[in-house]
Tab-separated table of C-alpha atoms in Angstrom:
chain	number	residue	atom	x	y	z
A	133	MET	CA	20.064	-17.365	-51.783
A	134	ASN	CA	20.135	-19.163	-48.457
A	135	TYR	CA	20.320	-16.968	-45.332
A	136	THR	CA	20.682	-18.024	-41.689
A	137	LEU	CA	19.488	-15.614	-38.808
A	138	GLY	CA	21.336	-16.319	-35.548
A	139	LEU	CA	19.988	-14.934	-32.391
A	140	ASP	CA	21.584	-14.792	-28.963
A	141	LEU	CA	18.819	-14.122	-26.383
A	142	GLY	CA	20.445	-12.967	-23.068
A	143	THR	CA	18.730	-11.502	-19.875
A	144	ASN	CA	19.962	-7.984	-20.624
A	145	SER	CA	20.705	-8.071	-24.393
A	146	ILE	CA	19.697	-9.637	-27.717
A	147	GLY	CA	22.651	-10.351	-30.206
A	148	TRP	CA	21.924	-11.156	-33.896
A	149	ALA	CA	23.789	-12.136	-37.048
A	150	LEU	CA	22.670	-12.663	-40.654
A	151	VAL	CA	24.732	-15.096	-42.474
A	152	ASP	CA	24.865	-15.921	-46.242
A	153	SER	CA	24.996	-19.772	-46.168
A	154	GLU	CA	26.327	-20.158	-49.800
A	155	LYS	CA	28.976	-17.562	-49.611
A	156	LYS	CA	29.732	-18.274	-45.953
A	157	GLU	CA	30.106	-14.670	-44.933
A	158	ILE	CA	28.315	-12.504	-42.283
A	159	ILE	CA	26.195	-9.954	-43.955
A	160	ASP	CA	25.385	-7.898	-40.822
A	161	ALA	CA	25.403	-8.298	-37.101
A	162	GLY	CA	24.422	-6.254	-34.064
A	163	VAL	CA	23.396	-6.324	-30.481
A	164	ARG	CA	20.639	-4.534	-28.451
A	165	VAL	CA	21.466	-4.043	-24.835
A	166	PHE	CA	18.531	-3.223	-22.436
A	167	PRO	CA	18.900	-0.801	-19.501
A	168	GLU	CA	18.786	-2.370	-16.170
A	169	GLY	CA	15.273	-2.336	-14.483
A	170	VAL	CA	16.894	-1.356	-11.043
A	171	ASP	CA	18.980	1.507	-9.883
A	172	LYS	CA	21.963	0.470	-7.722
A	173	ILE	CA	21.942	2.368	-4.540
A	174	ASN	CA	25.104	0.749	-3.324
A	175	SER	CA	27.044	-2.397	-4.003
A	176	GLU	CA	24.403	-4.406	-1.875
A	177	LYS	CA	21.110	-2.725	-2.490
A	178	GLU	CA	18.995	-2.190	-5.568
A	179	ALA	CA	15.938	-0.200	-5.965
A	180	SER	CA	13.217	-0.527	-8.703
A	181	ARG	CA	12.822	2.499	-10.790
A	182	ASN	CA	9.177	2.214	-10.405
A	183	GLN	CA	9.290	2.203	-6.617
A	184	VAL	CA	8.354	5.759	-6.241
A	185	ARG	CA	5.264	5.413	-8.560
A	186	ARG	CA	4.201	2.243	-6.845
A	187	THR	CA	4.460	3.796	-3.429
A	188	ALA	CA	2.481	6.797	-4.557
A	189	ARG	CA	-0.188	4.448	-6.026
A	190	GLN	CA	-0.500	2.455	-2.865
A	191	ALA	CA	-0.968	5.657	-0.928
A	192	ARG	CA	-3.680	6.810	-3.178
A	193	ARG	CA	-5.500	3.509	-3.104
A	194	GLN	CA	-5.190	3.286	0.773
A	195	ASN	CA	-6.826	6.818	1.072
A	196	GLU	CA	-9.579	5.883	-1.409
A	197	ARG	CA	-10.485	2.724	0.303
A	198	ARG	CA	-10.432	4.423	3.842
A	199	LYS	CA	-12.746	7.117	2.393
A	200	MET	CA	-15.006	4.440	0.731
A	201	ARG	CA	-15.411	2.453	3.969
A	202	ARG	CA	-16.376	5.751	5.849
A	203	ARG	CA	-18.876	6.557	3.177
A	204	GLN	CA	-20.357	3.190	3.176
A	205	LEU	CA	-20.537	2.951	7.031
A	206	ARG	CA	-22.222	6.428	7.189
A	207	SER	CA	-24.715	5.514	4.552
A	208	LEU	CA	-25.586	2.347	6.359
A	209	ILE	CA	-25.941	3.916	9.874
A	210	LYS	CA	-28.076	6.743	8.363
A	211	ASN	CA	-30.243	4.252	6.740
A	212	LEU	CA	-30.639	2.403	10.004
A	213	GLY	CA	-31.625	5.535	11.787
A	214	MET	CA	-28.374	5.704	13.821
A	215	MET	CA	-27.464	9.072	12.498
A	216	PRO	CA	-29.645	12.054	12.757
A	217	ASP	CA	-30.362	14.447	9.739
A	218	ASP	CA	-28.236	17.204	11.357
A	219	PRO	CA	-24.535	15.988	11.357
A	220	GLY	CA	-23.636	18.784	13.852
A	221	VAL	CA	-25.559	16.987	16.611
A	222	PHE	CA	-23.975	13.681	15.698
A	223	PHE	CA	-20.361	14.743	15.524
A	224	ALA	CA	-20.800	16.830	18.839
A	225	LEU	CA	-21.156	13.617	20.811
A	226	ASN	CA	-17.811	12.647	22.408
A	227	PRO	CA	-17.102	8.965	21.224
A	228	TYR	CA	-14.786	8.301	24.088
A	229	GLU	CA	-17.478	9.292	26.722
A	230	LEU	CA	-19.926	7.257	24.822
A	231	ARG	CA	-17.778	4.226	24.935
A	232	LYS	CA	-17.229	4.518	28.660
A	233	LYS	CA	-21.028	4.963	29.122
A	234	ALA	CA	-21.557	1.728	27.153
A	235	LEU	CA	-19.904	-0.190	29.680
A	236	TYR	CA	-22.506	0.495	32.273
A	237	GLU	CA	-25.670	1.388	30.548
A	238	LYS	CA	-27.559	0.954	27.086
A	239	LEU	CA	-26.684	3.478	24.342
A	240	SER	CA	-29.264	4.941	22.107
A	241	LEU	CA	-29.198	4.280	18.352
A	242	ILE	CA	-27.639	7.573	17.695
A	243	GLU	CA	-24.936	7.143	20.303
A	244	LEU	CA	-24.080	3.717	19.005
A	245	GLY	CA	-23.831	5.052	15.546
A	246	ARG	CA	-21.498	7.706	16.840
A	247	VAL	CA	-19.349	5.051	18.469
A	248	LEU	CA	-19.199	2.773	15.306
A	249	ASP	CA	-18.454	5.804	13.184
A	250	HIS	CA	-15.572	6.747	15.475
A	251	LEU	CA	-14.170	3.165	15.474
A	252	ASN	CA	-14.403	2.959	11.751
A	253	SER	CA	-12.429	6.373	11.415
A	254	ARG	CA	-9.661	5.141	13.869
A	255	ARG	CA	-9.416	1.766	12.204
A	256	GLY	CA	-5.932	0.442	11.530
A	257	PHE	CA	-3.170	-1.733	12.907
A	258	LYS	CA	-0.205	-1.501	15.248
A	259	SER	CA	2.967	-2.290	13.589
A	260	ASN	CA	4.446	-5.658	14.469
A	261	ARG	CA	8.058	-4.788	13.854
A	262	LYS	CA	10.195	-6.555	16.608
A	263	ALA	CA	12.595	-4.792	18.892
A	264	LYS	CA	16.444	-5.327	18.869
A	265	LYS	CA	17.580	-8.881	19.585
A	266	ASP	CA	18.507	-8.235	23.267
A	267	LYS	CA	16.581	-8.365	26.464
A	268	GLU	CA	13.413	-7.012	24.766
A	269	GLU	CA	13.180	-9.874	22.230
A	270	GLY	CA	9.698	-10.644	21.228
A	271	LYS	CA	8.282	-7.330	22.353
A	272	ILE	CA	6.402	-5.044	19.837
A	273	PHE	CA	8.360	-2.082	18.827
A	274	ASP	CA	6.488	1.075	19.949
A	275	GLY	CA	8.790	3.667	18.414
A	276	MET	CA	11.859	5.473	19.182
A	277	PRO	CA	12.479	6.401	22.861
A	278	LYS	CA	11.783	9.873	23.749
A	279	GLU	CA	14.881	11.718	25.092
């Protein structure tokens, strides 16, 4: 008995055939077609089937990292004596007034700690999406105009 297995490996399928070489006949054959890894939204766009899961995972990671940064900074400023034992006193301080005060006079350690905590909680970035390609070319897009 002498058999030959033929395989056709494609991007979306695998075809196979088992041939008896002595009798020169096909014993069996078949094909396995794999489903596409994307959903077609329309004729031009495709979306990964995993996109919803990935987006949710990214949001969870982003939230966890933000909380971790906040915990680490608060632990650090507490160890350095920049945060009192009573958090009510600490968070009652207005960080915007403290930042203005810092322009003209020296802040205490607790006041500086409150400013750093506030800057950490407001940390982020402004989107760099560009405006339409007309007279405002090169300007940063600040959002939709209010009507």
